[in-house]
Amino acid sequence: MNFTKAHLVLLSASVGLMGLGIAAGLPAQAETESMDELEAKLDAVWEHSNQLATATSKCTVQRVEDEWKASGSPKKVKGKADLTDEEAIAAYECIKETMYPRFAKSDLPGAKDFHTWNKYNTIPYQSGTHGNRYVNNWGDDIGKAYGGFEETKSVPVGSVLVKDGFHVTMKGEVKRAPLFTMVKKEDGFNAGTLNWEYALIFPNGKTMGVTNGKNSKKVQFCADCHNAAEENDGMFFLPDEYRVTSN
């Protein structure tokens, strides 16, 4: 299942009044909230997470940086750069060396070794429900059925699915994104999340929240979005053109 505007609208229902600007909300609010407003609220979360990174990335995308300089090198530029496939691959290869050790500071499932697991995309791709960042999809061996995509209606208890990523500013700077994890738990864990444990780990290894754990309400927006895919056990699947078909 690819992300649609309807899924984004569902996500907007969870954007609200918590400390980082996200919380569970009412569907009526989502219906009146524009996509631009939703993107701005999501950006507030991602920008905060980037500020928590312990060091600034030295990775850049030369073409984007050159275009910024050609425009007079304005100090304030908004938005995220669109990349070619080759640029997306190179940007990730650069930033991953400083990203992996930071996430590894967390003891949450997958944080230390997700990048050694099954990877389900061929190259980083833009995800509209993750701030339009470039992301990768990973899963452990227990959850390898995820590789069946829409044919997969459920995965076993203990399955862990992870999404890492980055974005590039209009100055050409490559910025780390948070790590999103979802762990399939036993029946009765949390019916409101379809028994998934969601977590968001900032780029410095600190946790924003965990379902049924500390700051659980701050990651409720994950379930509010994923519950739209109830027919696939709360799992969304990446665009066809970026899928690895051999898993």
Short mmCIF file of C-alpha atoms in Angstrom, two decimals:
data_model
loop_
_atom_site.label_atom_id
_atom_site.label_comp_id
_atom_site.label_asym_id
_atom_site.label_seq_id
_atom_site.Cartn_x
_atom_site.Cartn_y
_atom_site.Cartn_z
CA MET A 1 0.00 0.00 0.00
CA ASN A 2 1.44 3.37 -0.95
CA PHE A 3 0.83 6.43 1.18
CA THR A 4 -2.04 8.58 0.01
CA LYS A 5 -3.46 11.95 0.96
CA ALA A 6 -6.05 10.12 3.03
CA HIS A 7 -3.31 8.55 5.14
CA LEU A 8 -1.73 11.95 5.66
CA VAL A 9 -5.08 13.35 6.76
CA LEU A 10 -5.35 10.57 9.32
CA LEU A 11 -1.92 11.48 10.57
CA SER A 12 -2.92 15.11 10.93
CA ALA A 13 -5.53 14.04 13.46
CA SER A 14 -2.69 13.27 15.85
CA VAL A 15 -0.79 16.53 15.47
CA GLY A 16 -1.61 18.77 18.39
CA LEU A 17 -0.60 20.08 21.78
CA MET A 18 2.20 17.90 23.17
CA GLY A 19 5.62 19.32 23.96
CA LEU A 20 6.99 18.65 20.50
CA GLY A 21 3.77 19.56 18.78
CA ILE A 22 2.26 16.10 18.36
CA ALA A 23 -0.55 14.38 20.21
CA ALA A 24 -3.71 12.45 19.62
CA GLY A 25 -6.48 14.67 18.21
CA LEU A 26 -9.89 14.53 16.64
CA PRO A 27 -10.66 13.52 13.04
CA ALA A 28 -12.74 16.69 12.69
CA GLN A 29 -9.57 18.71 13.09
CA ALA A 30 -7.86 16.69 10.39
CA GLU A 31 -10.59 17.45 7.89
CA THR A 32 -10.00 21.18 8.17
CA GLU A 33 -6.24 21.14 8.35
CA SER A 34 -4.41 21.77 5.12
CA MET A 35 -1.57 19.56 3.96
CA ASP A 36 0.79 22.55 4.22
CA GLU A 37 -0.16 23.01 7.88
CA LEU A 38 0.40 19.32 8.57
CA GLU A 39 3.81 19.40 6.91
CA ALA A 40 4.77 22.45 8.99
CA LYS A 41 3.85 20.69 12.23
CA LEU A 42 5.74 17.56 11.27
CA ASP A 43 8.74 19.70 10.35
CA ALA A 44 8.75 21.14 13.87
CA VAL A 45 9.33 17.63 15.20
CA TRP A 46 12.05 16.76 12.71
CA GLU A 47 13.86 20.09 13.15
CA HIS A 48 13.85 19.62 16.91
CA SER A 49 15.31 16.15 16.49
CA ASN A 50 18.09 17.50 14.29
CA GLN A 51 18.97 20.03 16.98
CA LEU A 52 19.45 17.14 19.38
CA ALA A 53 22.14 15.56 17.21
CA THR A 54 25.50 15.80 18.95
CA ALA A 55 27.37 17.04 15.89
CA THR A 56 26.59 18.74 12.62
CA SER A 57 26.88 16.55 9.56
CA LYS A 58 29.68 17.44 7.16
CA CYS A 59 27.87 15.72 4.29
CA THR A 60 26.62 17.85 1.43
CA VAL A 61 25.03 17.46 -1.98
CA GLN A 62 27.26 19.47 -4.29
CA ARG A 63 24.66 20.31 -6.93
CA VAL A 64 22.23 21.73 -4.37
CA GLU A 65 25.01 23.65 -2.62
CA ASP A 66 26.15 25.12 -5.94
CA GLU A 67 22.62 26.23 -6.76
CA TRP A 68 22.33 27.88 -3.36
CA LYS A 69 25.61 29.73 -3.87
CA ALA A 70 24.54 30.78 -7.37
CA SER A 71 21.43 32.36 -5.84
CA GLY A 72 23.58 34.55 -3.58
CA SER A 73 23.97 32.19 -0.61
CA PRO A 74 20.95 33.48 1.33
CA LYS A 75 21.23 32.71 5.05
CA LYS A 76 17.61 31.68 5.44
CA VAL A 77 16.25 29.13 3.01
CA LYS A 78 13.22 26.93 3.57
CA GLY A 79 12.25 23.57 2.24
CA LYS A 80 13.99 20.33 1.37
CA ALA A 81 15.89 19.54 -1.79
CA ASP A 82 14.71 16.91 -4.23
CA LEU A 83 17.51 14.56 -5.21
CA THR A 84 18.34 12.28 -8.07
CA ASP A 85 18.63 8.60 -7.23
CA GLU A 86 22.41 8.85 -7.41
CA GLU A 87 22.45 11.85 -5.06
CA ALA A 88 20.18 10.10 -2.57
CA ILE A 89 22.44 7.06 -2.49
CA ALA A 90 25.58 9.16 -2.04
CA ALA A 91 24.01 11.31 0.68
CA TYR A 92 22.99 8.26 2.70
CA GLU A 93 26.36 6.57 2.25
CA CYS A 94 27.98 9.69 3.67
CA ILE A 95 25.72 10.28 6.65
CA LYS A 96 25.20 6.70 7.79
CA GLU A 97 28.69 6.47 9.30
CA THR A 98 27.80 9.15 11.87
CA MET A 99 24.16 8.11 12.19
CA TYR A 100 24.48 4.43 13.14
CA PRO A 101 26.65 4.98 16.27
CA ARG A 102 24.24 7.59 17.61
CA PHE A 103 21.19 5.38 17.31
CA ALA A 104 23.20 2.54 18.87
CA LYS A 105 23.20 4.46 22.16
CA SER A 106 19.56 3.41 22.53
CA ASP A 107 18.60 0.04 24.00
CA LEU A 108 15.33 -0.13 22.09
CA PRO A 109 14.87 -3.07 19.70
CA GLY A 110 16.68 -2.54 16.42
CA ALA A 111 18.52 0.64 17.33
CA LYS A 112 21.92 -1.00 17.43
CA ASP A 113 21.77 -3.38 14.48
CA PHE A 114 18.88 -2.48 12.15
CA HIS A 115 21.31 -1.70 9.34
CA THR A 116 22.44 -5.35 9.29
CA TRP A 117 18.88 -6.60 8.73
CA ASN A 118 16.79 -7.21 5.62
CA LYS A 119 16.48 -4.04 3.57
CA TYR A 120 13.33 -3.70 1.48
CA ASN A 121 14.12 -0.69 -0.70
CA THR A 122 16.73 -0.45 -3.43
CA ILE A 123 17.57 3.22 -2.79
CA PRO A 124 16.45 5.86 -0.26
CA TYR A 125 13.04 7.24 -1.25
CA GLN A 126 10.92 10.19 -0.12
CA SER A 127 8.18 9.42 2.40
CA GLY A 128 5.35 11.94 2.64
CA THR A 129 4.32 10.73 6.09
CA HIS A 130 7.83 11.15 7.46
CA GLY A 131 8.32 14.83 6.72
CA ASN A 132 9.14 14.12 3.07
CA ARG A 133 12.51 12.80 4.17
CA TYR A 134 14.47 10.17 2.27
CA VAL A 135 14.06 6.90 4.14
CA ASN A 136 14.96 3.20 4.13
CA ASN A 137 12.85 0.24 5.28
CA TRP A 138 14.48 -2.49 7.38
CA GLY A 139 13.16 -5.59 9.14
CA ASP A 140 14.51 -8.41 11.27
CA ASP A 141 14.28 -12.08 10.28
CA ILE A 142 11.19 -12.67 12.42
CA GLY A 143 9.36 -10.08 10.35
CA LYS A 144 10.70 -11.15 6.96
CA ALA A 145 7.14 -11.71 5.73
CA TYR A 146 7.02 -7.93 5.33
CA GLY A 147 8.83 -8.56 2.05
CA GLY A 148 5.61 -9.99 0.65
CA PHE A 149 4.24 -6.42 0.71
CA GLU A 150 0.47 -6.22 0.06
CA GLU A 151 0.16 -10.02 0.14
CA THR A 152 1.32 -9.96 3.77
CA LYS A 153 -1.65 -9.67 6.12
CA SER A 154 0.27 -10.09 9.38
CA VAL A 155 3.71 -10.75 10.84
CA PRO A 156 4.66 -12.84 13.90
CA VAL A 157 4.94 -11.49 17.42
CA GLY A 158 8.48 -10.20 17.90
CA SER A 159 8.81 -8.77 14.40
CA VAL A 160 10.70 -5.48 14.30
CA LEU A 161 10.40 -3.00 11.43
CA VAL A 162 12.59 0.10 11.28
CA LYS A 163 12.83 3.22 9.17
CA ASP A 164 15.88 5.51 9.15
CA GLY A 165 16.59 8.46 6.88
CA PHE A 166 17.74 11.99 6.17
CA HIS A 167 16.86 15.15 4.31
CA VAL A 168 18.87 17.75 2.41
CA THR A 169 18.41 21.46 3.02
CA MET A 170 18.27 23.98 0.19
CA LYS A 171 21.89 24.80 1.08
CA GLY A 172 22.90 21.24 0.25
CA GLU A 173 23.40 20.12 3.86
CA VAL A 174 22.53 16.50 4.65
CA LYS A 175 20.60 16.27 7.94
CA ARG A 176 19.86 13.16 10.00
CA ALA A 177 16.25 12.11 10.58
CA PRO A 178 14.89 10.23 13.60
CA LEU A 179 14.77 6.44 13.73
CA PHE A 180 11.25 5.00 13.71
CA THR A 181 10.71 1.50 15.10
CA MET A 182 7.67 -0.74 15.41
CA VAL A 183 7.66 -4.04 17.29
CA LYS A 184 4.80 -6.54 16.99
CA LYS A 185 3.64 -7.50 20.49
CA GLU A 186 1.33 -10.18 21.84
CA ASP A 187 -2.47 -9.85 21.82
CA GLY A 188 -3.64 -7.59 24.61
CA PHE A 189 -0.60 -5.31 24.51
CA ASN A 190 -2.50 -2.33 23.11
CA ALA A 191 -5.61 -2.73 20.97
CA GLY A 192 -5.40 0.95 20.00
CA THR A 193 -2.10 0.34 18.20
CA LEU A 194 -3.07 -3.06 16.73
CA ASN A 195 -0.60 -4.47 19.30
CA TRP A 196 2.39 -2.64 17.83
CA GLU A 197 4.93 -0.94 20.05
CA TYR A 198 6.02 2.28 18.32
CA ALA A 199 9.10 4.29 19.23
CA LEU A 200 10.88 7.35 17.88
CA ILE A 201 14.60 7.75 18.56
CA PHE A 202 16.24 11.12 18.03
CA PRO A 203 19.51 11.37 16.07
CA ASN A 204 21.47 11.59 19.34
CA GLY A 205 20.12 8.25 20.57
CA LYS A 206 17.57 9.67 23.01
CA THR A 207 13.99 8.42 22.88
CA MET A 208 11.01 10.69 22.33
CA GLY A 209 8.46 8.09 23.35
CA VAL A 210 7.51 4.41 23.39
CA THR A 211 4.03 2.87 23.21
CA ASN A 212 2.89 1.75 26.67
CA GLY A 213 6.09 3.25 28.05
CA LYS A 214 7.61 6.63 28.80
CA ASN A 215 5.98 9.48 26.86
CA SER A 216 3.67 6.99 25.14
CA LYS A 217 1.27 9.75 24.04
CA LYS A 218 4.03 11.40 22.04
CA VAL A 219 4.18 8.47 19.63
CA GLN A 220 0.45 7.88 19.43
CA PHE A 221 0.52 9.67 16.07
CA CYS A 222 2.35 6.62 14.68
CA ALA A 223 -0.59 4.35 15.50
CA ASP A 224 -3.11 6.94 14.33
CA CYS A 225 -1.49 6.78 10.91
CA HIS A 226 -0.69 3.05 10.69
CA ASN A 227 -4.15 1.99 11.85
CA ALA A 228 -5.39 3.09 8.43
CA ALA A 229 -3.66 -0.05 7.11
CA GLU A 230 -5.51 -2.42 9.44
CA GLU A 231 -6.10 -4.90 6.61
CA ASN A 232 -2.32 -5.36 6.50
CA ASP A 233 -1.82 -5.49 10.28
CA GLY A 234 -0.95 -1.80 10.40
CA MET A 235 1.85 -2.08 7.86
CA PHE A 236 2.42 0.33 5.00
CA PHE A 237 4.56 -0.61 2.02
CA LEU A 238 6.95 1.47 -0.02
CA PRO A 239 6.37 2.58 -3.64
CA ASP A 240 6.65 -0.20 -6.19
CA GLU A 241 9.60 1.32 -8.03
CA TYR A 242 11.84 1.17 -4.95
CA ARG A 243 11.03 -2.34 -3.77
CA VAL A 244 13.51 -5.16 -3.39
CA THR A 245 11.77 -8.14 -4.91
CA SER A 246 14.12 -10.92 -3.82
CA ASN A 247 13.22 -10.98 -0.12
#
